[in-house]
Short mmCIF file of C-alpha atoms and ligand atoms in Angstrom, two decimals:
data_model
loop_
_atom_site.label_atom_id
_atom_site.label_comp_id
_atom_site.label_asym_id
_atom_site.label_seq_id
_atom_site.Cartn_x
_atom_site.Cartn_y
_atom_site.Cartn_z
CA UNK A 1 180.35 112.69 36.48
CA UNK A 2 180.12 108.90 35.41
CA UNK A 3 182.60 106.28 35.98
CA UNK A 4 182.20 103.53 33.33
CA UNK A 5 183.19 100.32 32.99
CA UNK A 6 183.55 97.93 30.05
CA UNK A 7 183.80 93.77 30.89
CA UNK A 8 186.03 91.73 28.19
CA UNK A 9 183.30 91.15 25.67
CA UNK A 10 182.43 94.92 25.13
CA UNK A 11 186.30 95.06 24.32
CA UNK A 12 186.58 91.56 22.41
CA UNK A 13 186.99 92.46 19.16
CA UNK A 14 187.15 96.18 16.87
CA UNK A 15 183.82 96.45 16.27
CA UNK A 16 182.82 95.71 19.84
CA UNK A 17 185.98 98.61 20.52
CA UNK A 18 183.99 100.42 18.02
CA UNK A 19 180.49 100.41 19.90
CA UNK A 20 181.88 100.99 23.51
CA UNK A 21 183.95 103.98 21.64
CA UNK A 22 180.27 105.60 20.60
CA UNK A 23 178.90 104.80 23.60
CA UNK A 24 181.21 107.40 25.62
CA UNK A 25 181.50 109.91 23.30
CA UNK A 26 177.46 109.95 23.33
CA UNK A 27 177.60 111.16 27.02
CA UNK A 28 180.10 113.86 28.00
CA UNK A 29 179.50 113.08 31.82
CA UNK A 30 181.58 109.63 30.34
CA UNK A 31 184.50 110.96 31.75
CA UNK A 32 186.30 107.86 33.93
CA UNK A 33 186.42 104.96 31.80
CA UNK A 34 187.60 101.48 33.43
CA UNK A 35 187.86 98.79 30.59
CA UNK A 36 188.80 95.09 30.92
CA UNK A 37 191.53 92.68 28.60
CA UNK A 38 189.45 91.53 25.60
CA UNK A 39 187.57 88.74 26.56
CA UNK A 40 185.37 85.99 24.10
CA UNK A 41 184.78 86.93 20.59
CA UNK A 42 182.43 83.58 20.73
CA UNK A 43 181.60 80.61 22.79
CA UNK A 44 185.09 78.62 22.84
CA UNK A 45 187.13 81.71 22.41
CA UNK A 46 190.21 82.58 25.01
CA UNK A 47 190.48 85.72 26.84
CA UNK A 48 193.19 87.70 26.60
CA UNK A 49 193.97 87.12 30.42
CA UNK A 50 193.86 83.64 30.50
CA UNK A 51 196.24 83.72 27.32
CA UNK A 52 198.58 85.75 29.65
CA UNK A 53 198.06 83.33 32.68
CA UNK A 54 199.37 80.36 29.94
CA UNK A 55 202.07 82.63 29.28
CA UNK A 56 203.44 82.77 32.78
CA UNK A 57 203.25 79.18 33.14
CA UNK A 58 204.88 78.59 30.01
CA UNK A 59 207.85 80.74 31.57
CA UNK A 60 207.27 79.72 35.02
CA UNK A 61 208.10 75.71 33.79
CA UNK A 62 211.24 77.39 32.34
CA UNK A 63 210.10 77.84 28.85
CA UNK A 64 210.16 80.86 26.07
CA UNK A 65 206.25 80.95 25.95
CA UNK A 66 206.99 82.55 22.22
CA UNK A 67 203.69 80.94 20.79
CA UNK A 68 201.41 81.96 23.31
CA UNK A 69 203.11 85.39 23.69
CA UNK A 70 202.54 85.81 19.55
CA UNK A 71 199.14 85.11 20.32
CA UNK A 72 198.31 87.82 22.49
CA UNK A 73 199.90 90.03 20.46
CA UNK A 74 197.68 89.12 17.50
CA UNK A 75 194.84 89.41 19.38
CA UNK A 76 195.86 93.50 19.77
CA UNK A 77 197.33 93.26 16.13
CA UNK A 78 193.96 92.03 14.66
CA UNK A 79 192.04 94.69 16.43
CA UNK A 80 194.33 97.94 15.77
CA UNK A 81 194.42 96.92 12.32
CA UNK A 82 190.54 96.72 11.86
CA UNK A 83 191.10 100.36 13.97
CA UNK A 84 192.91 101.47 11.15
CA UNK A 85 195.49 102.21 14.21
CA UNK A 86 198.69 103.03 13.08
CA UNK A 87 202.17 104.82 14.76
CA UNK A 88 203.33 101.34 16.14
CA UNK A 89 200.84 100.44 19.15
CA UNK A 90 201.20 96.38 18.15
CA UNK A 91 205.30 97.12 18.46
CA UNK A 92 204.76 98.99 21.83
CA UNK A 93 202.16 96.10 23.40
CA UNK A 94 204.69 93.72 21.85
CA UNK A 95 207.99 95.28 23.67
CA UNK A 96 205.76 95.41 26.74
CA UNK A 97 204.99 91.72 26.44
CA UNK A 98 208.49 91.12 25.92
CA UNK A 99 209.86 93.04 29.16
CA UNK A 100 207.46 91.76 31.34
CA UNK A 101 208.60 87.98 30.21
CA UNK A 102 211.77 88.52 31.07
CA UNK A 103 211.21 89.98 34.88
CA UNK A 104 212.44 88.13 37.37
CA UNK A 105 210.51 85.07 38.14
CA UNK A 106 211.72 83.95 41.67
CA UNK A 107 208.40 84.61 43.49
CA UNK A 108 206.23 83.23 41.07
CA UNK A 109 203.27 84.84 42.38
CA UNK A 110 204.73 87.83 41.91
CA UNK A 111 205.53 87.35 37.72
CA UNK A 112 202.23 86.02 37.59
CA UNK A 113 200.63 89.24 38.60
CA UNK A 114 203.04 91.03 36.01
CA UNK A 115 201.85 89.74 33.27
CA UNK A 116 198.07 89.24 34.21
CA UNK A 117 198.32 92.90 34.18
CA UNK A 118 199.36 93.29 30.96
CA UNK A 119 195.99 92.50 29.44
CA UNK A 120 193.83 95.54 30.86
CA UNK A 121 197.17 97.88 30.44
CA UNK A 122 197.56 97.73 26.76
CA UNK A 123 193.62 97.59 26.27
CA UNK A 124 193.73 101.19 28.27
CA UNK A 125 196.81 101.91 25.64
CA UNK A 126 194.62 101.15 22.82
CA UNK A 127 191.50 102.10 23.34
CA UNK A 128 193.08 105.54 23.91
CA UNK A 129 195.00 105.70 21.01
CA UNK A 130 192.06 104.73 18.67
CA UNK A 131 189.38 107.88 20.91
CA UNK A 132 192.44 110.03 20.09
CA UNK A 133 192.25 109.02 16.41
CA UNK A 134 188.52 110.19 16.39
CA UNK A 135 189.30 113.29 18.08
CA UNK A 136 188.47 112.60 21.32
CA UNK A 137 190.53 114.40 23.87
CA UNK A 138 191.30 111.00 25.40
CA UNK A 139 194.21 109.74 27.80
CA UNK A 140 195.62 106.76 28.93
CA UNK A 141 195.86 106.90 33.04
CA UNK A 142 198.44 105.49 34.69
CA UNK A 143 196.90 103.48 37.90
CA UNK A 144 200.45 104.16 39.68
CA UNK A 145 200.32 107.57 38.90
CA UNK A 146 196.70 107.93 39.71
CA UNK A 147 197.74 106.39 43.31
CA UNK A 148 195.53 102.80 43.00
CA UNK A 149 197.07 101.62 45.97
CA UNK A 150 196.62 98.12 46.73
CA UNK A 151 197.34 95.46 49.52
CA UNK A 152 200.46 93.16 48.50
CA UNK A 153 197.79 90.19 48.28
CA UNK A 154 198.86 88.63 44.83
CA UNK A 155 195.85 87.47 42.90
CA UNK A 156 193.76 89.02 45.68
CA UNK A 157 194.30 92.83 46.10
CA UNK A 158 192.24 94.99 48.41
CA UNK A 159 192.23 98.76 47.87
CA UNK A 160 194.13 100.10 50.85
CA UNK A 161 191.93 103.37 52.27
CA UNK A 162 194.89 105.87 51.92
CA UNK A 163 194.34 104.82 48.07
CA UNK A 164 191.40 107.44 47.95
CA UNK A 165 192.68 111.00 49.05
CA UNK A 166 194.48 110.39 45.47
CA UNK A 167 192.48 108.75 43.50
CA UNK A 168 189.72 111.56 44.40
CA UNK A 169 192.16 114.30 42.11
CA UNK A 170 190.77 112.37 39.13
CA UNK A 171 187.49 114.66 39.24
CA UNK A 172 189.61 117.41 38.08
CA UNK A 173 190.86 116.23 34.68
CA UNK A 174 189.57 117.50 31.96
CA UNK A 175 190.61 115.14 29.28
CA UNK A 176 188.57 111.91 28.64
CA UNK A 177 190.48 109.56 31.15
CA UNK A 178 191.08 105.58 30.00
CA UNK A 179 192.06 103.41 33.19
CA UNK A 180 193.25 99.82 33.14
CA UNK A 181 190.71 98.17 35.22
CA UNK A 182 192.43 95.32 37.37
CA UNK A 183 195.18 95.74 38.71
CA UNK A 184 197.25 98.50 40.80
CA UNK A 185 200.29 98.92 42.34
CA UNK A 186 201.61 98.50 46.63
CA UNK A 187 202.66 101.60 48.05
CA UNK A 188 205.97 99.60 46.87
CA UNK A 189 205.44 99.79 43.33
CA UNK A 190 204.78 96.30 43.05
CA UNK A 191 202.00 95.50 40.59
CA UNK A 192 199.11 93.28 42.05
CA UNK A 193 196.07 91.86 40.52
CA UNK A 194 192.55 91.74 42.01
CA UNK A 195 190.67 88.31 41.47
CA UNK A 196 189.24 87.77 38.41
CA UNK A 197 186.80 89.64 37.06
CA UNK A 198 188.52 92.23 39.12
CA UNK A 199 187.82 95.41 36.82
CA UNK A 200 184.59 95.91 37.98
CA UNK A 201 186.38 96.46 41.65
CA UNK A 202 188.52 98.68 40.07
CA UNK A 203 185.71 101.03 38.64
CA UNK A 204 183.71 101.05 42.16
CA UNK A 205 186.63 102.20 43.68
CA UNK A 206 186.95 105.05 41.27
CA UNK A 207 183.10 105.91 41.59
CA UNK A 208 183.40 106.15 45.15
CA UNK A 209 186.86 107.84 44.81
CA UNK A 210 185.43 110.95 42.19
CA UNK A 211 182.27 110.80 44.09
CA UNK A 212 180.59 109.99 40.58
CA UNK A 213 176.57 110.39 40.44
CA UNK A 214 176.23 106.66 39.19
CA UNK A 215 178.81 103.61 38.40
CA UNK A 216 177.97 102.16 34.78
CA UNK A 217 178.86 98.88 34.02
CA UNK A 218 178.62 97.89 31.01
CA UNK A 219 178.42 93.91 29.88
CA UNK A 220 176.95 91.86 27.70
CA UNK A 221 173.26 91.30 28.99
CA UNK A 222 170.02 93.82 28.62
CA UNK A 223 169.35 93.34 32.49
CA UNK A 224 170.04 91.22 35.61
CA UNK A 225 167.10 88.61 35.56
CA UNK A 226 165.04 87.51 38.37
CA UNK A 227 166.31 84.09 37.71
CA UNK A 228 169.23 82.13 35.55
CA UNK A 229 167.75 82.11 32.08
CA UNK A 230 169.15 78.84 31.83
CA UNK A 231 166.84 77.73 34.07
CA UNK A 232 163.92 79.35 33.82
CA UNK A 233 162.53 80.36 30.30
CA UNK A 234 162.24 84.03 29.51
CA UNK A 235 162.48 85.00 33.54
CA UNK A 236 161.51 88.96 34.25
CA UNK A 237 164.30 91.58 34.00
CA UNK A 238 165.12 93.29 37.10
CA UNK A 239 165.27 97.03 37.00
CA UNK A 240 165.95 98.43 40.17
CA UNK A 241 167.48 96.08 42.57
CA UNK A 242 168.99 97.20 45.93
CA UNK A 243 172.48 96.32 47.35
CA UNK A 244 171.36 94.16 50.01
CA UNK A 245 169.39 92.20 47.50
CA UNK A 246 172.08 92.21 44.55
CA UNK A 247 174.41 90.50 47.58
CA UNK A 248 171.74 88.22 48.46
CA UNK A 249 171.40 87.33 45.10
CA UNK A 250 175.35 86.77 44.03
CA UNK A 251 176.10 84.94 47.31
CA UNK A 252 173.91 81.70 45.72
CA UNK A 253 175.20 81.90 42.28
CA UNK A 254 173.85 85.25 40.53
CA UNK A 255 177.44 86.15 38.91
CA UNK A 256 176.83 89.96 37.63
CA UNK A 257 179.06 91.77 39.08
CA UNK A 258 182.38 90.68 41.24
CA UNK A 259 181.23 89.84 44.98
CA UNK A 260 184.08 92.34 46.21
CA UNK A 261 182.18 94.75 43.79
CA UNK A 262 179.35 96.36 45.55
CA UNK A 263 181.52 97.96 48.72
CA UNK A 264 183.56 100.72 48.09
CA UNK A 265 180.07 102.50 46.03
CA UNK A 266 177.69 101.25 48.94
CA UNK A 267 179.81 103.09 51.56
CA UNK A 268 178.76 105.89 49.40
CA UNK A 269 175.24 104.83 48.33
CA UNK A 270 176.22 105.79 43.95
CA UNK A 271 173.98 103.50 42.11
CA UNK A 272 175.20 101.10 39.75
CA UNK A 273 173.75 100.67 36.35
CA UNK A 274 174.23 97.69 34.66
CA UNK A 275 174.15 98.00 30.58
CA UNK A 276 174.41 96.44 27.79
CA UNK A 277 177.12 97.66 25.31
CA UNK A 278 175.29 96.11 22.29
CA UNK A 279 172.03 97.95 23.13
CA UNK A 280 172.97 100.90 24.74
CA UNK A 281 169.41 102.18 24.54
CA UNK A 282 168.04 99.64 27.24
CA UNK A 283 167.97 101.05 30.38
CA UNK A 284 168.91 97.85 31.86
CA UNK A 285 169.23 97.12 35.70
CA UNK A 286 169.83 100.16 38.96
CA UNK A 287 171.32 98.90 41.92
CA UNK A 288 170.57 101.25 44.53
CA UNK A 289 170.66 101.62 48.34
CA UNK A 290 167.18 101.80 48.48
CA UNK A 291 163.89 101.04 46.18
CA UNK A 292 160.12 101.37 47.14
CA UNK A 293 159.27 97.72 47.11
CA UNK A 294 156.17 97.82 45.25
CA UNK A 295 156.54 94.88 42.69
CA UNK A 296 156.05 91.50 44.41
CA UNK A 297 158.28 90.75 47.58
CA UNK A 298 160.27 88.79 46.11
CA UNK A 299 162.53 90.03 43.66
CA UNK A 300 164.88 87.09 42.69
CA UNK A 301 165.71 84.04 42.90
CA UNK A 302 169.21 81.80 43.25
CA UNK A 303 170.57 78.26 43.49
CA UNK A 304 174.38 77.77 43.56
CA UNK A 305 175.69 74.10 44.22
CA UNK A 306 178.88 72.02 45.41
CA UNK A 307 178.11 72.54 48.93
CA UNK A 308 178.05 70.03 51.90
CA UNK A 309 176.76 69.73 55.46
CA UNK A 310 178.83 68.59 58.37
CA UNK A 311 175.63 67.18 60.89
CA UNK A 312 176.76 66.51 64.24
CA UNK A 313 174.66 65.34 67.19
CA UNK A 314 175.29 64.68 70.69
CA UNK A 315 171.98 64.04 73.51
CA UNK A 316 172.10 67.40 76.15
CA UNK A 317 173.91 69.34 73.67
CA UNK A 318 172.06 72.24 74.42
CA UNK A 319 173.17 72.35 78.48
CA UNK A 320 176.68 72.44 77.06
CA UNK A 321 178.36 75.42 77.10
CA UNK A 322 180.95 76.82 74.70
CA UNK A 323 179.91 73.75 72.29
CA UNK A 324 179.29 75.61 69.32
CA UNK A 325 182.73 77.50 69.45
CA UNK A 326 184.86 74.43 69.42
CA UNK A 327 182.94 73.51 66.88
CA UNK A 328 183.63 76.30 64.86
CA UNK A 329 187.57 76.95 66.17
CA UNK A 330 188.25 73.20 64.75
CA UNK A 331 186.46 74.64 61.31
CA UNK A 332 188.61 77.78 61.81
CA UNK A 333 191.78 76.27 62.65
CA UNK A 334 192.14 74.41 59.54
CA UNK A 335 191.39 77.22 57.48
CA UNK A 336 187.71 76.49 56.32
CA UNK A 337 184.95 79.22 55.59
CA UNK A 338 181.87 78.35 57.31
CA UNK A 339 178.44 79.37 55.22
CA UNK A 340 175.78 78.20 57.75
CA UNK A 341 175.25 76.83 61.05
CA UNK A 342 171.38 75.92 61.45
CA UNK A 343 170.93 73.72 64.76
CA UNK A 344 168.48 71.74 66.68
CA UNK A 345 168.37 70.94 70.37
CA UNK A 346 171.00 68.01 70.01
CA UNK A 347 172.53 68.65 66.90
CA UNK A 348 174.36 71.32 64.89
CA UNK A 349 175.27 71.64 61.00
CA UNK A 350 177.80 73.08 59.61
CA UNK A 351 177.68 73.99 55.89
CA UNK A 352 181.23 74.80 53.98
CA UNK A 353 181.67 74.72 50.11
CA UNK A 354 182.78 71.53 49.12
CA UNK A 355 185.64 73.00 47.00
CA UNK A 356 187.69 73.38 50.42
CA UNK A 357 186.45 70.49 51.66
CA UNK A 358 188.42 67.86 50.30
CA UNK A 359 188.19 64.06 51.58
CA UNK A 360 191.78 64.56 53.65
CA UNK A 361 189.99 67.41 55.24
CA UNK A 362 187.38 65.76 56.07
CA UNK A 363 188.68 62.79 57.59
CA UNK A 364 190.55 65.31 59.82
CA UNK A 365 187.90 67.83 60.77
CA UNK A 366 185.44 64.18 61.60
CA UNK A 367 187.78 62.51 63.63
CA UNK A 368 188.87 66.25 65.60
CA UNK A 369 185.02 66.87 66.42
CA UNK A 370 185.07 63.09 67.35
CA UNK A 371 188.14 63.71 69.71
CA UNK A 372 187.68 66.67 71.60
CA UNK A 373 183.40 67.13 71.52
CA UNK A 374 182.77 63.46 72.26
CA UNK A 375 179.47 63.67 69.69
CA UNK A 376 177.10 60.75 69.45
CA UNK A 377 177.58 60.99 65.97
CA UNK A 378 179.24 63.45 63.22
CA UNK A 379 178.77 62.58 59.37
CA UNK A 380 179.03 64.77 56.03
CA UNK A 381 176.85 64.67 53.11
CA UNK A 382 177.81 66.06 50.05
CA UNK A 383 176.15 67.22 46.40
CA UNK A 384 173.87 69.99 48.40
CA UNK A 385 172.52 72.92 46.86
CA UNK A 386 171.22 75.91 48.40
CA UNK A 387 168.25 78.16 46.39
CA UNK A 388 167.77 81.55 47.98
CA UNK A 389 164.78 83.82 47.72
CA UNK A 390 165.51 87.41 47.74
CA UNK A 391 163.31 91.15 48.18
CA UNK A 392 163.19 93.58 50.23
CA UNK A 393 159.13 92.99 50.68
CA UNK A 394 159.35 89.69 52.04
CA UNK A 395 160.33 92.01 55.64
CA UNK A 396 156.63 93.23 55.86
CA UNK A 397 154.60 90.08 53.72
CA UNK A 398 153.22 86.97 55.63
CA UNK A 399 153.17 84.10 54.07
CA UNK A 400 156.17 83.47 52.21
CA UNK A 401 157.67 80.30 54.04
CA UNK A 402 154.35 79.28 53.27
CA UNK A 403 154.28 79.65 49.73
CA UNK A 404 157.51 78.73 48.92
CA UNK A 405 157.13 75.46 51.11
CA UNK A 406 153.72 75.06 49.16
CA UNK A 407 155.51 75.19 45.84
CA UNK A 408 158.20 72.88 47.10
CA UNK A 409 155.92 69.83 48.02
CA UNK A 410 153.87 70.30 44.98
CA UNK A 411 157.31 69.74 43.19
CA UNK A 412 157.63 66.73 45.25
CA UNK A 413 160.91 68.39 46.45
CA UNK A 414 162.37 67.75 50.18
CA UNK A 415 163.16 70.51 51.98
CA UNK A 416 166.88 69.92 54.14
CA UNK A 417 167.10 73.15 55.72
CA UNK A 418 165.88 77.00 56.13
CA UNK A 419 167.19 79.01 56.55
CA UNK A 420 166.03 82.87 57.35
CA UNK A 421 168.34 85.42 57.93
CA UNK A 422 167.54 88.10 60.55
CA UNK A 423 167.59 90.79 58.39
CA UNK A 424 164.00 88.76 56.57
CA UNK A 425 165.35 90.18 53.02
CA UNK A 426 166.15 86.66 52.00
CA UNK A 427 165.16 82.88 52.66
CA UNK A 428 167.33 79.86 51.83
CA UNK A 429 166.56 76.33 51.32
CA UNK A 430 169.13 73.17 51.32
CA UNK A 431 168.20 71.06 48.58
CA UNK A 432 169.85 67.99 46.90
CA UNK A 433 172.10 69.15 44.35
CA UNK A 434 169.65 67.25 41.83
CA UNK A 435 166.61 69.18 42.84
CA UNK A 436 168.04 72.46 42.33
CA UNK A 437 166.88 73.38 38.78
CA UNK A 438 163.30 72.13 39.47
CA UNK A 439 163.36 73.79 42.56
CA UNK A 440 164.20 77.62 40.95
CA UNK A 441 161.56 76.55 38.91
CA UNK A 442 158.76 75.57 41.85
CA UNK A 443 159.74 79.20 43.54
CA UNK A 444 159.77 81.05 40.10
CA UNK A 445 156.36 79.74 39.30
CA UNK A 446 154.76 80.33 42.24
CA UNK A 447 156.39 84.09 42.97
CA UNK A 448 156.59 85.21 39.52
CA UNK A 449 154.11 82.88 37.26
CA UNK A 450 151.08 85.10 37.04
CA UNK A 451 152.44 88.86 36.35
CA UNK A 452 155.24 87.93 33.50
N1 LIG B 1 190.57 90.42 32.63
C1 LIG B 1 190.36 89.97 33.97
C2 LIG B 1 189.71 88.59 33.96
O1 LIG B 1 189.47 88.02 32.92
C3 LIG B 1 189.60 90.95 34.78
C4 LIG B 1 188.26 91.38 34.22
O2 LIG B 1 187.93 91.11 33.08
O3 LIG B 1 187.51 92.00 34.96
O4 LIG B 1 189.47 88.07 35.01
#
């Protein structure tokens, strides 16, 4: 059995509808299909979800939010008509629309979730209703009566573990089964979104729940590429890429699948097969627990920016014990994610994403480590970017600090910081922020240059 998921742009439009419709019917081990809210039709299109999201607001600042509700509804209009979908669906997404806008609205949080939800739900509705047009055996599934049991984290659901022991009936259906990817329900009933980009959670948690032979996810691109095509010209597909490399690879900026994504099917080692809806011939990209690392060692390479180092020194810190905790417990106690510590004899740095790293916090989290660490000196520099070479053969190949320092200084680029991890299946440099492309572009040369 297959669980298979369809992003936004594989459901923008009828024809797109069309295409993913073909695309399931051509496999009858298709059976558990996740699909998103129609996304981009083209570049400065609106998704359907963050039409709903300026719906809320509209009613959360007290208004009717009448336009942007009618526009949403034409989005579903414009498709079931090109569907040649009859029997009232666009009344029935409308009345839905409709009821959810006039919930309560008290815990904002809570409406905001509501209607979010609405965008996957009705795409589930619909894409049903048109497979049981073409005489598919299809169904709609209900994700509270298929138990998708969620944390009551608004925005920011987790999948709570009792979730699966219902979930896992699924496997027995025998109709063609359409779930709203998304969203769930609390053991409450109270619907709750997962971030954004959330449907691909939604479909690993079904893989692992059915126990499916491999997770498809279907998007938009042939392959995952060794390296941001916006960077580097033409860069080499990937085709088999393993899980501790695809995490390598997101953490610094590769954004294929959600980062929440990868668990609930790695606990269970299904592969994930990344596709492209408009060419479903390519074979595309195979996560996998494992892969014989035959092809190079390294097998991509990242950059993701906005990040910023917090470098404190202090003469003898090294005899002091306990230093690097109270470090950290001032980071922790105002609520700030730490990426990486690297450290010297008399100094330490610690690097957090500028994004919650405001000046205010700043000035607070300087003059704490001032107060109660007595440092020599503690300053923050901003604009840094971090580039991060992943593979599994760089565990068992000498040499690769080497080269990729090599390519570095013959890119007249200045190395801040590396960074190796333990586990030798990735390598990370600190870069300015205005380096970063050139840099992607030094490693990519040097690892990749000659075979592609
Ligand atoms: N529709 C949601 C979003 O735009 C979830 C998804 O597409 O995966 O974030």
């Amino acid at each position: 059995m297959k669980v298979v998921k369809f992003g936004g742009t594989s459901l923008a439009d009828a024809e797109q509808i069309r295409k993913v419709c073909k695309i399931i019917t051509a496999d009858p081990e298709r059976r558990l299909i996740v699909v998103s809210a129609p996304g981009k039709r083209f570049k400065d299109d609106i998704k359907v979800t963050d039409l709903l999201i300026k719906c809320a607001e509209k009613r959360l600042e007290g208004g009717s939010a009448e336009e942007e509700a009618d526009a949403v509804v034409a989005r579903y209009g414009e498709i079931a008509e090109e569907l040649g979908l009859s029997g009232g669906i666009v009344e029935e997404i409308a009345a839905d629309l409709c009821r959810r806008l006039s919930a309560d609205r008290s815990n904002r949080h809570k409406f905001m979730d509501f209607i979010k939800a609405a965008g996957e739900d009705n795409c589930a509705k619909l894409v049903a209703r048109y497979l049981k047009k073409e005489g598919v055996n299809a169904v709609y599934v209900n994700p509270r009566e298929a138990g998708m049991l969620l944390s009551g984290e608004y925005g920011n659901a987790r999948v709570l573990p009792e979730a699966y022991e219902k979930l896992k009936e699924l496997r027995h259906r025998r109709e063609l089964m359409i779930f709203p990817g998304f969203f769930g329900y609390t053991p409450e009933g109270e619907v709750m979104t997962f971030p954004r980009g959330g449907s691909d959670i939604t479909g690993s948690i079904l893989a692992a729940a059915v126990d499916a032979d491999v997770y498809e996810n279907f998007t938009d691109v042939d392959y995952v590429f060794s390296a941001d095509p916006r960077i580097v010209e033409n860069p080499k597909p990937i085709t088999v890429l393993t899980y501790r490399e695809m995490r390598e690879l997101s953490y610094a900026g590769f954004n294929v699948l959600h980062e929440d994504t990868t668990e609930p099917v790695y606990r269970k080692g299904i592969p994930i097969n990344i596709r492209n809806t408009n060419r479903p011939d390519a074979p595309g990209t195979m996560i996998v627990p494992e892969r014989n690392a035959q092809n190079g060692p390294v097998v991509g390479i990242a950059c993701d920016k906005g990040f910023c180092y917090v470098f404190i020194s202090k003469y003898m810190m090294n005899r002091e014990i306990g230093f690097g905790r109270r470090v950290l417990q001032i980071f922790e106690e105002e609520h700030i994610s730490y990426e990486h510590t690297p450290s010297g004899i008399d100094n330490i740095s610690v690097i957090v994403k500028e994004k919650q790293f405001g000046r205010d916090v700043e000035e607070r989290v300087v003059r704490r480590i001032k107060e109660s660490l007595q440092v020599d000196d503690v300053y923050v520099e901003r604009n840094r970017a971090l580039i991060m070479l992943a593979g599994e053969g760089m565990m068992r190949t000498v040499g690769i600090a080497y080269r990729a320092t090599g390519a570095f200084a013959r890119a007249g680029i200045n190395i801040e910081m590396i960074n190796q991890g333990s586990s030798e299946v990735s390598m990370m440099f600190g870069v300015l922020e205005e380096d970063a492309e050139n840099a992607v572009r030094a490693l990519y040369r040097e690892f990749f240059g000659n075979e592609w």
